[in-house]
């Protein structure tokens, strides 16, 4: 059964609409402070005011521990609570868990940046787009603007106790062939998210090589199970991809590689040799950033996918993006359904 400490946590998260318990208050205070003082992260360790960066990282670790405790509480509630209590409380705790997954990864992302200017948050969301309580206050601290569709999803009919970790791409993830984006993360995701043979770099290669700072990884107990990748300035990213990255990949994987055997597969190799469609200028002007997301078939909880999107959009918007677009084949029903479910 739930311990007394876990029950206390649950009560503190949903204490009163405009008054929070100790745990919820800590979460809010930590997140507000970390966002307001993110400039100190990029201060070199040898600088006179380097202690600000040390304090920021300590506070970030404390915030991430609080987020992890709340995620574990969600998992424990699903595993141990009676059905009637679970179905009453689960929607609220599920919402908080999803938001904290994104908030924790966003704070980790801030800690990886050399930030030299305040976050550009653009217009605030319309008041009607926010809920009350802890969820609404946390939502207001994530710089996602009016992307309110991402906050309104019904909880799953069958609650899952699966624990997830959402984090930015780490340097170790990129070990291997930088040119092709060959890494353990890339290979595992390729094998799990695509029915095509696992040709390194097909899904994430260009983002790992050209825009690693806007790449996030979702993990469950079995390893990587999802990703979100973005390019802040899509026009420059696409030009660089077509002029340098694609030619190098085509040289490494010539078309005849796919004809001789099933190891790579004709379809997978030809993926790199097809001419990418040009993005119309009006799209680039209105939506300057490119995004790409995906999860493995075993990720049935749309909340985890939503957290991926929230985290990526927060990172892009924090650096001034006004809007995003994604490229999907009109015949790819799986991806069309995935993005539609995200709103």
XYZ file of C-alpha atoms in Angstrom:
343
model
C 0.000 0.000 0.000
C 0.940 3.685 -0.248
C 3.087 4.875 2.659
C 2.092 7.740 4.916
C 4.788 9.882 3.271
C 3.358 9.174 -0.194
C -0.169 10.051 0.951
C 1.187 13.292 2.410
C 2.846 14.102 -0.934
C -0.433 13.465 -2.737
C -2.316 15.807 -0.404
C 0.352 18.530 -0.699
C 0.193 18.470 -4.509
C -3.557 19.166 -4.478
C -3.968 21.009 -1.185
C -6.291 23.910 -2.146
C -6.894 25.700 -5.473
C -4.896 28.788 -4.428
C -2.853 27.396 -1.575
C -0.240 24.681 -2.022
C 1.276 22.143 0.304
C 5.001 22.096 1.086
C 6.007 19.807 -1.818
C 4.045 21.790 -4.418
C 5.386 25.082 -3.052
C 8.954 23.764 -3.289
C 8.417 22.700 -6.899
C 7.106 26.138 -7.858
C 9.765 28.098 -5.986
C 12.606 26.014 -7.415
C 11.281 26.264 -10.966
C 10.719 30.049 -10.725
C 14.204 30.602 -9.353
C 15.897 28.344 -11.905
C 14.168 30.080 -14.803
C 14.887 33.560 -13.463
C 18.580 32.796 -12.817
C 19.365 30.676 -15.887
C 21.911 33.280 -17.074
C 24.298 32.192 -14.321
C 24.634 28.690 -15.806
C 26.882 29.831 -18.630
C 29.356 31.622 -16.336
C 32.805 29.936 -16.640
C 33.978 28.102 -13.523
C 37.037 30.412 -13.314
C 34.987 33.637 -13.306
C 34.685 35.689 -10.095
C 30.920 35.139 -9.933
C 31.097 31.405 -10.756
C 29.409 30.563 -7.443
C 26.095 31.591 -9.058
C 26.416 28.720 -11.538
C 27.288 26.273 -8.767
C 24.225 27.338 -6.784
C 22.036 27.058 -9.896
C 23.161 23.492 -10.558
C 22.560 22.505 -6.937
C 19.052 23.939 -7.095
C 18.473 22.151 -10.427
C 19.438 18.792 -8.882
C 17.040 19.443 -6.009
C 14.225 20.299 -8.457
C 14.868 17.145 -10.482
C 14.714 15.006 -7.321
C 11.323 16.529 -6.488
C 10.086 15.826 -10.022
C 11.343 12.225 -9.819
C 9.541 11.721 -6.482
C 6.282 12.923 -8.029
C 6.700 10.631 -11.037
C 7.324 7.685 -8.695
C 4.222 8.655 -6.726
C 2.152 8.413 -9.919
C 3.584 4.968 -10.633
C 2.941 3.826 -7.046
C -0.645 5.090 -7.065
C -1.392 3.156 -10.253
C 0.185 -0.006 -8.800
C -1.345 0.048 -5.316
C -4.474 2.200 -5.020
C -7.961 0.709 -5.119
C -9.707 1.102 -8.454
C -12.285 3.647 -7.246
C -9.641 5.886 -5.651
C -7.298 5.468 -8.615
C -9.859 6.547 -11.210
C -10.822 9.557 -9.085
C -7.272 10.815 -8.542
C -5.367 9.522 -11.555
C -6.313 12.277 -14.064
C -4.879 14.968 -11.772
C -1.670 13.154 -10.896
C -1.197 12.068 -14.531
C -1.370 15.719 -15.630
C 1.171 16.807 -13.026
C 3.502 13.934 -13.900
C 3.490 14.836 -17.601
C 4.150 18.492 -16.894
C 6.993 17.699 -14.487
C 8.611 15.330 -17.016
C 8.787 18.286 -19.420
C 9.807 20.807 -16.741
C 12.624 18.591 -15.433
C 14.003 18.025 -18.947
C 13.714 21.758 -19.703
C 15.761 22.572 -16.594
C 18.346 19.951 -17.615
C 18.433 21.574 -21.060
C 18.985 25.019 -19.519
C 21.940 23.558 -17.614
C 23.511 22.358 -20.883
C 23.326 25.786 -22.577
C 25.767 28.688 -22.554
C 22.993 31.243 -22.221
C 24.052 34.831 -22.816
C 20.670 36.580 -22.961
C 17.371 36.326 -21.083
C 14.844 33.826 -22.368
C 12.586 35.222 -25.063
C 9.150 34.097 -24.046
C 7.082 36.120 -26.529
C 3.424 36.714 -25.765
C 1.937 35.163 -22.671
C -0.784 32.615 -23.148
C -4.355 33.847 -23.056
C -5.799 33.572 -19.520
C -8.434 31.054 -20.640
C -5.692 28.680 -21.810
C -4.539 28.044 -18.243
C -6.023 25.905 -15.532
C -5.960 26.636 -11.831
C -3.969 24.973 -9.091
C -0.416 23.683 -9.284
C -0.847 22.511 -12.894
C -1.755 25.999 -14.088
C 1.123 27.668 -12.254
C 3.658 25.171 -13.622
C 2.164 25.554 -17.092
C 2.640 29.328 -16.884
C 6.367 28.817 -16.160
C 7.015 26.731 -19.286
C 7.653 29.041 -22.257
C 5.252 27.349 -24.669
C 2.997 30.371 -25.218
C -0.401 29.562 -26.675
C 0.274 25.878 -27.429
C -2.688 25.114 -25.181
C -3.842 22.065 -27.177
C -0.959 20.155 -25.612
C -2.417 20.658 -22.136
C -5.872 19.227 -22.797
C -5.744 15.486 -23.303
C -7.965 12.980 -21.560
C -6.022 10.505 -19.408
C -5.616 6.944 -20.707
C -8.494 4.560 -20.075
C -6.058 2.053 -18.593
C -3.536 3.824 -16.301
C 0.043 2.607 -16.596
C 2.621 2.498 -13.826
C 5.482 2.776 -16.350
C 8.220 5.165 -15.216
C 9.688 7.502 -17.844
C 12.787 9.672 -17.969
C 12.923 12.639 -20.334
C 16.257 14.359 -20.888
C 18.286 16.347 -23.419
C 20.723 14.578 -25.704
C 24.010 13.999 -23.896
C 27.534 14.004 -25.406
C 27.792 10.246 -24.757
C 24.710 9.671 -26.931
C 26.609 11.009 -29.931
C 29.648 8.755 -29.640
C 30.311 7.074 -32.946
C 30.088 8.306 -36.492
C 29.095 11.985 -36.217
C 28.603 12.222 -39.953
C 25.868 9.632 -39.985
C 24.598 10.230 -36.504
C 25.472 6.631 -35.576
C 25.036 6.218 -31.828
C 23.356 3.780 -29.480
C 20.401 6.136 -29.070
C 20.064 6.615 -32.830
C 20.326 2.894 -33.576
C 17.896 1.831 -30.852
C 15.349 4.446 -31.866
C 15.750 3.549 -35.539
C 15.083 -0.106 -34.797
C 12.065 0.634 -32.613
C 10.386 3.509 -34.435
C 10.731 2.305 -37.993
C 9.863 -0.897 -39.807
C 12.788 -0.322 -42.165
C 16.204 -1.924 -41.471
C 18.269 0.005 -38.906
C 20.387 2.150 -41.201
C 22.190 4.560 -38.860
C 21.134 8.193 -39.046
C 17.950 7.750 -41.041
C 15.720 9.200 -38.342
C 17.997 11.470 -36.372
C 21.270 11.772 -38.264
C 20.833 15.320 -39.548
C 19.587 16.582 -36.168
C 22.362 14.832 -34.222
C 24.952 16.361 -36.550
C 23.512 19.831 -37.180
C 21.187 20.629 -34.258
C 22.039 18.402 -31.259
C 21.181 21.167 -28.767
C 17.474 20.783 -29.548
C 17.280 16.994 -29.314
C 15.567 15.195 -26.425
C 15.357 11.489 -25.554
C 12.538 9.636 -23.789
C 13.522 6.502 -21.871
C 11.580 3.829 -20.021
C 12.864 0.856 -18.049
C 13.906 -0.888 -21.294
C 15.929 2.039 -22.669
C 15.320 4.758 -25.296
C 11.729 4.736 -26.525
C 11.138 8.163 -28.043
C 12.748 11.350 -29.262
C 12.016 14.968 -30.082
C 14.367 16.880 -32.346
C 14.257 20.443 -33.604
C 16.108 23.105 -35.546
C 15.676 26.700 -34.339
C 16.372 28.243 -37.766
C 14.888 25.705 -40.161
C 15.917 27.499 -43.358
C 19.630 27.428 -42.507
C 19.338 23.893 -41.143
C 17.745 22.567 -44.359
C 20.312 24.336 -46.528
C 23.153 22.838 -44.503
C 21.537 19.409 -44.570
C 21.148 19.455 -48.360
C 24.546 20.992 -49.151
C 26.843 19.104 -46.773
C 25.202 16.401 -44.656
C 23.211 14.589 -47.381
C 26.112 14.430 -49.909
C 28.354 12.897 -47.251
C 25.715 10.307 -46.333
C 25.038 9.465 -49.998
C 28.735 8.883 -50.529
C 28.831 6.571 -47.499
C 25.687 4.646 -48.539
C 25.636 4.428 -52.358
C 22.385 3.167 -53.982
C 23.887 -0.192 -54.932
C 24.312 -1.097 -51.243
C 20.633 -1.922 -51.010
C 20.481 -4.192 -54.032
C 22.896 -6.914 -52.946
C 21.357 -8.124 -49.711
C 18.816 -7.615 -47.019
C 21.242 -6.240 -44.430
C 20.455 -2.627 -45.230
C 17.509 -2.887 -47.551
C 16.811 -1.010 -50.744
C 14.168 1.216 -49.203
C 16.393 2.318 -46.341
C 19.306 3.223 -48.610
C 17.152 5.000 -51.177
C 15.712 7.124 -48.370
C 18.935 9.174 -48.464
C 19.012 9.372 -52.260
C 15.520 10.752 -52.737
C 15.490 14.511 -53.292
C 13.966 16.205 -50.233
C 10.949 18.376 -50.942
C 11.537 22.111 -50.708
C 9.701 23.956 -47.926
C 7.755 26.957 -49.290
C 9.051 30.355 -48.155
C 5.676 31.435 -46.660
C 5.865 28.403 -44.337
C 9.422 29.244 -43.260
C 8.488 32.880 -42.619
C 5.499 32.021 -40.477
C 6.953 28.910 -38.795
C 10.737 29.395 -38.617
C 11.563 26.205 -36.678
C 11.451 22.546 -37.733
C 10.437 19.745 -35.349
C 10.367 15.959 -35.571
C 9.033 13.586 -32.912
C 8.454 9.874 -32.553
C 7.884 7.146 -29.983
C 8.224 3.377 -30.011
C 5.053 1.277 -30.386
C 5.328 0.209 -26.738
C 4.734 3.817 -25.565
C 0.949 3.716 -25.253
C 0.665 6.667 -22.857
C 0.053 9.821 -24.914
C 1.154 11.829 -21.869
C 4.790 10.847 -22.437
C 4.576 11.984 -26.083
C 2.981 15.228 -24.978
C 5.830 15.829 -22.505
C 8.334 15.372 -25.347
C 6.537 18.009 -27.412
C 6.227 20.434 -24.491
C 9.921 20.185 -23.714
C 11.044 20.732 -27.314
C 8.646 23.653 -27.864
C 9.778 25.236 -24.578
C 13.437 25.049 -25.620
C 12.754 26.520 -29.076
C 10.516 29.275 -27.750
C 12.981 30.168 -24.990
C 15.415 31.101 -27.764
C 12.901 33.174 -29.697
C 11.056 30.812 -32.061
C 7.662 32.145 -33.186
C 6.304 28.849 -34.529
C 7.169 25.335 -35.693
C 6.285 22.956 -38.507
C 6.966 19.296 -39.196
C 7.364 17.366 -42.447
C 5.244 14.225 -42.809
C 4.587 12.077 -45.858
C 0.885 12.118 -46.750
C 1.054 8.320 -46.958
C 2.556 7.874 -43.475
C -0.615 7.194 -41.513
C 1.278 6.293 -38.367
C 3.027 9.676 -38.147
C -0.089 11.596 -39.188
C -2.006 9.898 -36.394
C 0.818 10.540 -33.910
C 0.950 14.303 -34.579
C -2.846 14.564 -34.682
C -3.122 13.005 -31.233
C -0.724 15.634 -29.925
C -3.039 18.391 -31.229
